GROMACS .gro file of C-alpha atoms in nm:
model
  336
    1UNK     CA    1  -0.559  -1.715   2.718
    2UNK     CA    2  -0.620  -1.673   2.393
    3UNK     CA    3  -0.278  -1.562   2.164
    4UNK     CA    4   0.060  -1.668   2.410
    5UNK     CA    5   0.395  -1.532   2.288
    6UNK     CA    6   0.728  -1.721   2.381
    7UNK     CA    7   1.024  -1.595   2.269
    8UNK     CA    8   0.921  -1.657   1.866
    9UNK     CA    9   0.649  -1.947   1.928
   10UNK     CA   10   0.346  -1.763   1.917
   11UNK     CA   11   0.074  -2.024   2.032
   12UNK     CA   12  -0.305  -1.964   1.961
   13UNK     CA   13  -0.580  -2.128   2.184
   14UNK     CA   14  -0.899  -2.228   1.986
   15UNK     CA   15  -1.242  -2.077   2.132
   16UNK     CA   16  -1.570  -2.258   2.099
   17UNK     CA   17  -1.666  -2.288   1.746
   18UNK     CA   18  -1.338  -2.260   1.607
   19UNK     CA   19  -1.262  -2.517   1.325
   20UNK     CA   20  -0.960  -2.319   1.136
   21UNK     CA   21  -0.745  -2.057   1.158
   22UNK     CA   22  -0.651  -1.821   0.924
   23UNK     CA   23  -0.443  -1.494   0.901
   24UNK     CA   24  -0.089  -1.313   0.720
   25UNK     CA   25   0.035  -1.713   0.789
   26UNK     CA   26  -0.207  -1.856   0.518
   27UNK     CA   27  -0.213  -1.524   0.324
   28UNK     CA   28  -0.608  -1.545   0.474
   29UNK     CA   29  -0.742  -1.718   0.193
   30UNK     CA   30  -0.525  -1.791  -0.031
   31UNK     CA   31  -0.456  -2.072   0.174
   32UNK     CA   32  -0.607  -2.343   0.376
   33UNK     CA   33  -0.709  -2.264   0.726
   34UNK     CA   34  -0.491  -2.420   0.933
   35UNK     CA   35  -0.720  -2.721   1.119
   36UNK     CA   36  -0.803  -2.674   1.480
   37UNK     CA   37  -1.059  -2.758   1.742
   38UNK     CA   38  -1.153  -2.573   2.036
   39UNK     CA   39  -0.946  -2.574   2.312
   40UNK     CA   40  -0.605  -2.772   2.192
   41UNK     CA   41  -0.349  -2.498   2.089
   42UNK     CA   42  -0.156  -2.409   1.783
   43UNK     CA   43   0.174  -2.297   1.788
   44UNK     CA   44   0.395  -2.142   1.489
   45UNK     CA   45   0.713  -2.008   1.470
   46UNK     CA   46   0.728  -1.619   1.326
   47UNK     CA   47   1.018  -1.394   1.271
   48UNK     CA   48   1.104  -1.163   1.593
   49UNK     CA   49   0.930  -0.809   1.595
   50UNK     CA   50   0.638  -0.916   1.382
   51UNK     CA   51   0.285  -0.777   1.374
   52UNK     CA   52   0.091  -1.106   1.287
   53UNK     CA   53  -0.292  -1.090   1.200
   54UNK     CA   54  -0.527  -1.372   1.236
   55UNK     CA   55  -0.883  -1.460   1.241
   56UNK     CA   56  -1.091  -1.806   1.375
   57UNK     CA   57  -1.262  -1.988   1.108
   58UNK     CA   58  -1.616  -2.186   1.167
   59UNK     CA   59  -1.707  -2.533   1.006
   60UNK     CA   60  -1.865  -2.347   0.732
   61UNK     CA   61  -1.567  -2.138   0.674
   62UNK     CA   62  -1.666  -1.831   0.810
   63UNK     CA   63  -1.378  -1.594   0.972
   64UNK     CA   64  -1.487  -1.469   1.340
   65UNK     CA   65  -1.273  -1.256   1.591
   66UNK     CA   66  -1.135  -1.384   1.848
   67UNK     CA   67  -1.353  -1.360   2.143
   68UNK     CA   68  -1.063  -1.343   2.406
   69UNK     CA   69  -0.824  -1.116   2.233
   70UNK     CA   70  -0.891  -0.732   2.211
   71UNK     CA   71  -0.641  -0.625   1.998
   72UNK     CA   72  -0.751  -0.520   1.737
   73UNK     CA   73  -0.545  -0.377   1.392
   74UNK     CA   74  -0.544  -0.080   1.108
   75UNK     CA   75  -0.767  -0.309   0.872
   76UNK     CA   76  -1.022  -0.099   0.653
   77UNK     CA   77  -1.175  -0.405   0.513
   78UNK     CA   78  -1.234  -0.650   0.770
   79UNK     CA   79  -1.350  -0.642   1.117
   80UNK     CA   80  -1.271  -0.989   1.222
   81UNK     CA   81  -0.863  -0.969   1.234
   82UNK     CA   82  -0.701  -0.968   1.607
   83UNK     CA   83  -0.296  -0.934   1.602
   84UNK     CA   84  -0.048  -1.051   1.807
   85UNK     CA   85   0.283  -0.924   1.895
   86UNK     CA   86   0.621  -1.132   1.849
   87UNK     CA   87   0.786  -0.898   2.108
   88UNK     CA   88   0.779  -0.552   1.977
   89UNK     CA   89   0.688  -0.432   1.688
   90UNK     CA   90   0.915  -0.097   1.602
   91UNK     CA   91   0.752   0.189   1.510
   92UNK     CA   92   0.967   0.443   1.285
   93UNK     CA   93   1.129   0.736   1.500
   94UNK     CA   94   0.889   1.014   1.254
   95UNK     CA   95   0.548   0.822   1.470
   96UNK     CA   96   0.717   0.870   1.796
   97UNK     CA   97   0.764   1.297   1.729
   98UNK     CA   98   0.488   1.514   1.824
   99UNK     CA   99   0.248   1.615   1.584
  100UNK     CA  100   0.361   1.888   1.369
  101UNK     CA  101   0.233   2.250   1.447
  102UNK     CA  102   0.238   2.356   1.099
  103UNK     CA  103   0.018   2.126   0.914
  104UNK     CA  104  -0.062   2.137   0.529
  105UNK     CA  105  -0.395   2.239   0.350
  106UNK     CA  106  -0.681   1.961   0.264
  107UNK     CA  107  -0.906   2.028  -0.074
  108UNK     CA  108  -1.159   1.798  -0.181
  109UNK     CA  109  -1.286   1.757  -0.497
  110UNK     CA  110  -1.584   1.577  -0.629
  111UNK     CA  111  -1.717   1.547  -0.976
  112UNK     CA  112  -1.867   1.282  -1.201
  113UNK     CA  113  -1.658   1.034  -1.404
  114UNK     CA  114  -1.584   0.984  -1.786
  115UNK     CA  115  -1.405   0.730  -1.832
  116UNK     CA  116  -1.495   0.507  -1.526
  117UNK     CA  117  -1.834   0.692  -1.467
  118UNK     CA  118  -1.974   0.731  -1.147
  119UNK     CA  119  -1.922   1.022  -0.874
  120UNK     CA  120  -1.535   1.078  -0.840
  121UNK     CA  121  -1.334   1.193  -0.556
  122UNK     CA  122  -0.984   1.260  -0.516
  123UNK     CA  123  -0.836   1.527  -0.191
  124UNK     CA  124  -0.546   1.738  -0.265
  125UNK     CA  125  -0.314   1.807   0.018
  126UNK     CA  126  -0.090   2.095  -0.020
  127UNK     CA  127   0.210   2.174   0.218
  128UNK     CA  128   0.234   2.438   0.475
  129UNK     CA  129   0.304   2.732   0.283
  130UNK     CA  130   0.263   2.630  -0.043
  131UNK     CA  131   0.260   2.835  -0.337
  132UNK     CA  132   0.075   2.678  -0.656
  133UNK     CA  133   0.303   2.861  -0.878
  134UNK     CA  134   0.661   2.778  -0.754
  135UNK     CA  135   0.740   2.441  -0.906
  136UNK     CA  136   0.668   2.163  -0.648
  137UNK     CA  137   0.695   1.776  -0.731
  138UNK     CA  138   0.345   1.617  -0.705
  139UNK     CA  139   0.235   1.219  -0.652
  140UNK     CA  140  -0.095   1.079  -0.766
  141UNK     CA  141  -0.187   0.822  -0.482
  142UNK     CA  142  -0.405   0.576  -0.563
  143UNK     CA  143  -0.656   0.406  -0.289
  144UNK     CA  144  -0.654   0.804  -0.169
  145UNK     CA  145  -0.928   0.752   0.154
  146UNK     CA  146  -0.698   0.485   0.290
  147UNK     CA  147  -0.368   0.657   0.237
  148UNK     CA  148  -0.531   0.928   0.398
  149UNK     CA  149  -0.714   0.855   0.716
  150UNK     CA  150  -0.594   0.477   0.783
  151UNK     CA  151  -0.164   0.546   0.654
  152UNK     CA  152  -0.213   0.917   0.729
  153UNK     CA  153   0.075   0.999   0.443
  154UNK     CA  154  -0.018   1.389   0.480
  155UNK     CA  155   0.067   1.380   0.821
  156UNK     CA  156   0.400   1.190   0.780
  157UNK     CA  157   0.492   1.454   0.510
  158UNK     CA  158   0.361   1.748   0.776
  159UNK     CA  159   0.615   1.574   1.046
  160UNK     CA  160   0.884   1.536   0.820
  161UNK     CA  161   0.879   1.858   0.657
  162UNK     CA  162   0.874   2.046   1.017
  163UNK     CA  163   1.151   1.795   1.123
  164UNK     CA  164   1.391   1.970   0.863
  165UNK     CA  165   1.410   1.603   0.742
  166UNK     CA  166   1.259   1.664   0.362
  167UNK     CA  167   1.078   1.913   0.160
  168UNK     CA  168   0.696   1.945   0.102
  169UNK     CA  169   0.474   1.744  -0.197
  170UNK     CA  170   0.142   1.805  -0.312
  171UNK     CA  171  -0.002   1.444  -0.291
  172UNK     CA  172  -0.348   1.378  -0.456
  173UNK     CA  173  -0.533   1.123  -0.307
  174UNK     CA  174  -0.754   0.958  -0.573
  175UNK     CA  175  -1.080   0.764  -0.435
  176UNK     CA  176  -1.125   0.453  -0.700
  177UNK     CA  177  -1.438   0.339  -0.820
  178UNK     CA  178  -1.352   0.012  -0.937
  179UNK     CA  179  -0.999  -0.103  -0.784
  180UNK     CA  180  -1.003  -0.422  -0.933
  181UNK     CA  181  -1.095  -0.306  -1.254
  182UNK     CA  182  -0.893   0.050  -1.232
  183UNK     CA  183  -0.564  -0.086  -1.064
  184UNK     CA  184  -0.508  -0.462  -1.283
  185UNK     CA  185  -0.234  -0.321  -1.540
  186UNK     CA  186  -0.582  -0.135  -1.715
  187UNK     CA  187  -0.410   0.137  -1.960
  188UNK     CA  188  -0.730   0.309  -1.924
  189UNK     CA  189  -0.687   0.452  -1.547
  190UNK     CA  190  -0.416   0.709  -1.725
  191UNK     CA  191  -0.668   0.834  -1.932
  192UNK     CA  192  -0.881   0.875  -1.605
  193UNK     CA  193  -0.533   1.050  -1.471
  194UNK     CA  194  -0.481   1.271  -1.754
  195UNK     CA  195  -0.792   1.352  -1.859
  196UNK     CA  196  -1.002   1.386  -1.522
  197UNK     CA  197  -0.693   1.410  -1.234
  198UNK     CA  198  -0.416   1.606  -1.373
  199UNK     CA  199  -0.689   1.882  -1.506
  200UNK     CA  200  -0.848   1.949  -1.185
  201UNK     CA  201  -0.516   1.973  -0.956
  202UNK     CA  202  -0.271   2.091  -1.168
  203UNK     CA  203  -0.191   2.467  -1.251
  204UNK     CA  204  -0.528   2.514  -1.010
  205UNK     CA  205  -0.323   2.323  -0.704
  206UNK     CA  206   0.024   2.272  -0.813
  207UNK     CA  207   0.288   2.364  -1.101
  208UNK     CA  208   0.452   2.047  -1.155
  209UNK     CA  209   0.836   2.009  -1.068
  210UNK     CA  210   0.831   1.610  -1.144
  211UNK     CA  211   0.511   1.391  -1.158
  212UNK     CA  212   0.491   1.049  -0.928
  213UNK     CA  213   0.267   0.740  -0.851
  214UNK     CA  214   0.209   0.610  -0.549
  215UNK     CA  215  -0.007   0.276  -0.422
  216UNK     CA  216  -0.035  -0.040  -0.216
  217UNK     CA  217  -0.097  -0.364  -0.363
  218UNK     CA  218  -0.267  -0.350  -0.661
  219UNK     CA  219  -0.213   0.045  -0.628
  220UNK     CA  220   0.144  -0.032  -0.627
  221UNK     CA  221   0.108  -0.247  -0.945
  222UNK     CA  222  -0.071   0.057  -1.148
  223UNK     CA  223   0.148   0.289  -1.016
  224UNK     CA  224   0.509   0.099  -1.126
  225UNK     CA  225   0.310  -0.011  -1.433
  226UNK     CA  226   0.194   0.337  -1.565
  227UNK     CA  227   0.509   0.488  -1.430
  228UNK     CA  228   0.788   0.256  -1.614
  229UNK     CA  229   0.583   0.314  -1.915
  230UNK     CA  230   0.553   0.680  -1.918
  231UNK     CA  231   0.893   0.866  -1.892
  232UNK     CA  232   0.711   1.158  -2.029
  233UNK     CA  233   0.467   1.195  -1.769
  234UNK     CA  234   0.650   1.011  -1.453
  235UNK     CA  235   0.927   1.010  -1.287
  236UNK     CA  236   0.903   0.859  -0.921
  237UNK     CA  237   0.682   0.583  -0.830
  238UNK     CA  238   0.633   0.422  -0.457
  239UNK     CA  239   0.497   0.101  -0.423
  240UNK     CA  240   0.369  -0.111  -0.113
  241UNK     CA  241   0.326  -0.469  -0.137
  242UNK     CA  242   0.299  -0.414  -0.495
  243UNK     CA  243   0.063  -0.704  -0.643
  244UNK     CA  244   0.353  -0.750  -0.881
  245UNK     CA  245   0.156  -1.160  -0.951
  246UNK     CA  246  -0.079  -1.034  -1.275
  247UNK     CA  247  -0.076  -1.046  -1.662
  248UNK     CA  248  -0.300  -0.895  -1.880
  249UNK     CA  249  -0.666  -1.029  -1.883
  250UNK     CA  250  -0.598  -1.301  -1.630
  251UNK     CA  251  -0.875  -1.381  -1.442
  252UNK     CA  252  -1.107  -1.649  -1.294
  253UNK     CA  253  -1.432  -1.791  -1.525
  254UNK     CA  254  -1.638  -1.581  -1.262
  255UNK     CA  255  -1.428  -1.269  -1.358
  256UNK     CA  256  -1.227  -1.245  -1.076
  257UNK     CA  257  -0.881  -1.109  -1.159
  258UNK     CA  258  -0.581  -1.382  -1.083
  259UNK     CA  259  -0.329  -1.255  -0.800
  260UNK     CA  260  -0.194  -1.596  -0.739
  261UNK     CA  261  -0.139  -1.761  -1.028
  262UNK     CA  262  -0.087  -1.507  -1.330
  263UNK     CA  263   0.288  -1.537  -1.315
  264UNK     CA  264   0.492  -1.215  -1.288
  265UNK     CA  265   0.432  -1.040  -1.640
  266UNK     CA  266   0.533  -0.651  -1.536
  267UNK     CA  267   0.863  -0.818  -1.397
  268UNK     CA  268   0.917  -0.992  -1.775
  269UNK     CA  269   0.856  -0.634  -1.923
  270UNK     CA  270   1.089  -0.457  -1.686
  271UNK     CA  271   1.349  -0.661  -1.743
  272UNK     CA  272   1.342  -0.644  -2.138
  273UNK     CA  273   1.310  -0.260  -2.101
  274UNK     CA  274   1.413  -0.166  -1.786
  275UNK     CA  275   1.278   0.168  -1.661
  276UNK     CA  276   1.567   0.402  -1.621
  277UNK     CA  277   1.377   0.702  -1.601
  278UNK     CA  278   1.279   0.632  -1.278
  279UNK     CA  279   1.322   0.680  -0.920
  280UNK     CA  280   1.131   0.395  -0.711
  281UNK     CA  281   1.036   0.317  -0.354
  282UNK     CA  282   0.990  -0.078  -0.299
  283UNK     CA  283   0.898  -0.260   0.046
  284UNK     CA  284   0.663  -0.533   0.152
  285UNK     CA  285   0.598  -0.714   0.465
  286UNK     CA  286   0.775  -1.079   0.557
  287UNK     CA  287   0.447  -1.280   0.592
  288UNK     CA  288   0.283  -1.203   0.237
  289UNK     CA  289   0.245  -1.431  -0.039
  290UNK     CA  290   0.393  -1.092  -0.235
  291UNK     CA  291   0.709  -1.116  -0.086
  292UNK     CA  292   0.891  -1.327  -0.365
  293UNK     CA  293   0.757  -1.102  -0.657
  294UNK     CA  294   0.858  -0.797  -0.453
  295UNK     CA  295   1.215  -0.916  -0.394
  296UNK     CA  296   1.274  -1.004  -0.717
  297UNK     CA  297   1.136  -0.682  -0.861
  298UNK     CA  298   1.390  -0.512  -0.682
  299UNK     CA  299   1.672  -0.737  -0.788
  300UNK     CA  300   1.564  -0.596  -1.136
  301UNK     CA  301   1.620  -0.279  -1.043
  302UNK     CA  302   1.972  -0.374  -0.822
  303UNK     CA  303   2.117  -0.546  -1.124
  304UNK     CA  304   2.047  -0.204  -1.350
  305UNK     CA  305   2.167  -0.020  -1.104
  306UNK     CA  306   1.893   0.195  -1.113
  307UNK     CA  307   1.757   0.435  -0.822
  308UNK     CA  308   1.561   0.280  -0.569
  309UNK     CA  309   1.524   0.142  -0.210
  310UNK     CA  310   1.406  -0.142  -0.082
  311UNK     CA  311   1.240  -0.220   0.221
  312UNK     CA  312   1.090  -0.520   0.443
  313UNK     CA  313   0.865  -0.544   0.730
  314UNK     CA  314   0.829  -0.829   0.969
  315UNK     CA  315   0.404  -0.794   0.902
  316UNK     CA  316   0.159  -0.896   0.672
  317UNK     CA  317  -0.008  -0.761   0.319
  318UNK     CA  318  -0.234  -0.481   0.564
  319UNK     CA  319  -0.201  -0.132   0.676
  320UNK     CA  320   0.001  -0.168   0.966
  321UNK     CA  321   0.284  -0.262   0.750
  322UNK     CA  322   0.281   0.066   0.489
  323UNK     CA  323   0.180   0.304   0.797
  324UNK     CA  324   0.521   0.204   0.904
  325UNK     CA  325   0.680   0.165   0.544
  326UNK     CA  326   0.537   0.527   0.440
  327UNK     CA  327   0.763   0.749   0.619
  328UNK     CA  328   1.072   0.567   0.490
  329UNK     CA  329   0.983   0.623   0.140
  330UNK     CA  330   0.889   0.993   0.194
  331UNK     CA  331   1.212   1.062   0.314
  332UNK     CA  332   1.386   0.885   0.024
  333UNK     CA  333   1.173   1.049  -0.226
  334UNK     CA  334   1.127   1.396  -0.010
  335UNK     CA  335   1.439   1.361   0.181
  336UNK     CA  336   1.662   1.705   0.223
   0.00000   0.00000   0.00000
């Protein structure tokens, strides 16, 4: 058997090859593989309810699937991850409804780049029975493809909206080019909003009621970053795992930009200027090396007493935590 689940031991049984194992546990590779050999189990201890992905390492430290489990998970990036199950993982009651009947509007826009260059892509979803004249409150979402075929945030706001449990967004889901180079606290990705985004959708798509930003990881981090720094332009900002560990400029000799070590700089600025202009939406999963910097960010915002909610999920820094953390925050933001 190849993933056994007892109560919270979850115990993992090495196949042949296997010389580490990796997964939301050792923050993949952030961390050492823990050691193993084929055949002689592992067994951890994880929180009850959680999602837990992992992956078998090979003596050159190459990640594999495991052979003998099927389950597979919402991961864009990787195909290697398996998951196991520490009981049941709870889904939020908006999943379990039927699809909605009256769904919103897709539009997809291409053009090329200015300020990042390249061919640019963003798709504007408009609510059932929108209007682009009546003010409407919009949300720039960064990572767009993900957010909208892997988290499926349109369809959570088509559910809720029939539900009677909030009121319809236009939500703009920009494609990056770059996300390492876009999303790491780079001042130049709202001149990319302003000048390429915000012409394109709005007064065409949508007369502005409030502006917001909206991301996952290092999407999270440009969207809180741009957004506590712009009162004039923003107003709400949801963040996922925000990668709330980064500082201007920091960044390995190779150029690789520092998630691990860079200290918490945006959490130094908030606190010397806290940003009271805005409404936020905070959650990460349990078994994340973000966890820490995500707490304390909403601490911040606790001991201001500004608006915000804060969420956690027993999972790891990957999809299946913010398809379950999205429809909470579209009902705070959204809610009626």
């Amino acid at each position: 058997m190849a993933v056994s689940v007892q109560g919270q031991q979850v115990t993992f049984t090495p196949p042949a090859g296997a010389a580490g194992l990796v997964g939301d546990f050792t923050d993949w590779r952030k961390r050492e593989p823990l050691p193993a050999a084929p055949g002689v189990p592992l067994s951890l201890t994880l929180p009850r309810g959680a999602w837990v992905e992992y992956a078998w390492v090979d003596a050159a430290g190459e990640p594999f699937a495991d052979p003998d489990n099927p389950q597979k998970s919402l991961n864009p990036w990787w195909s290697y991850p398996r998951a196991a199950v520490v009981g049941e993982y709870a889904r939020h009651p908006l999943w379990l409804r039927p699809e909605a009947t009256h769904k919103g509007t897709a539009h997809r826009l291409t053009w090329e780049g200015e300020v990042f260059g390249g061919t640019r892509r963003a798709i504007v979803y408009t609510p059932h029975g929108h209007d682009p004249a009546r003010p409407t409150p919009v949300y720039y979402v960064q990572d767009g493809v993900a957010f909208y075929r892997t988290g499926k945030l349109g369809e959570v706001m088509d559910r809720a909206a029939e539900a009677g449990l909030a009121t319809g967004a236009v939500l703009v889901f920009v494609e990056p080019g770059d996300r390492n180079e876009e999303y790491y606290l780079n001042g130049r990705y709202l001149d990319f909003l302003r000048r390429e985004v915000f012409a394109r959708v709005e007064g065409e798509y949508v007369t502005p009621s409030a502006r917001g930003l909206w991301g996952a990881s290092l999407g999270g981090l440009i969207s809180l970053y741009l957004g506590s720094r712009h009162p004039e332009l923003f107003s709400r900002v949801v963040s996922h795992s925000g990668a709330f560990i980064a500082r201007p400029g920091a960044q390995s000799p190779s150029g690789v930009i520092d998630t691990t070590t860079a200290g918490e700089w945006l959490l130094e600025q908030l606190t010397a200027t806290p940003p009271t202009h805005l409404k936020t939406s905070l959650d990460t999963g349990t078994l994340e090396w973000l966890t820490g910097p995500n707490r304390r960010m909403a601490g911040l915002f606790a001991d201001h007493f500004l608006p915000h909610q804060y969420r956690e999920y027993p999972s790891g820094h990957n999809w299946v935590t913010w398809r379950e953390a999205l429809p909470e925050a579209f009902l705070y933001m959204q809610g009626s």
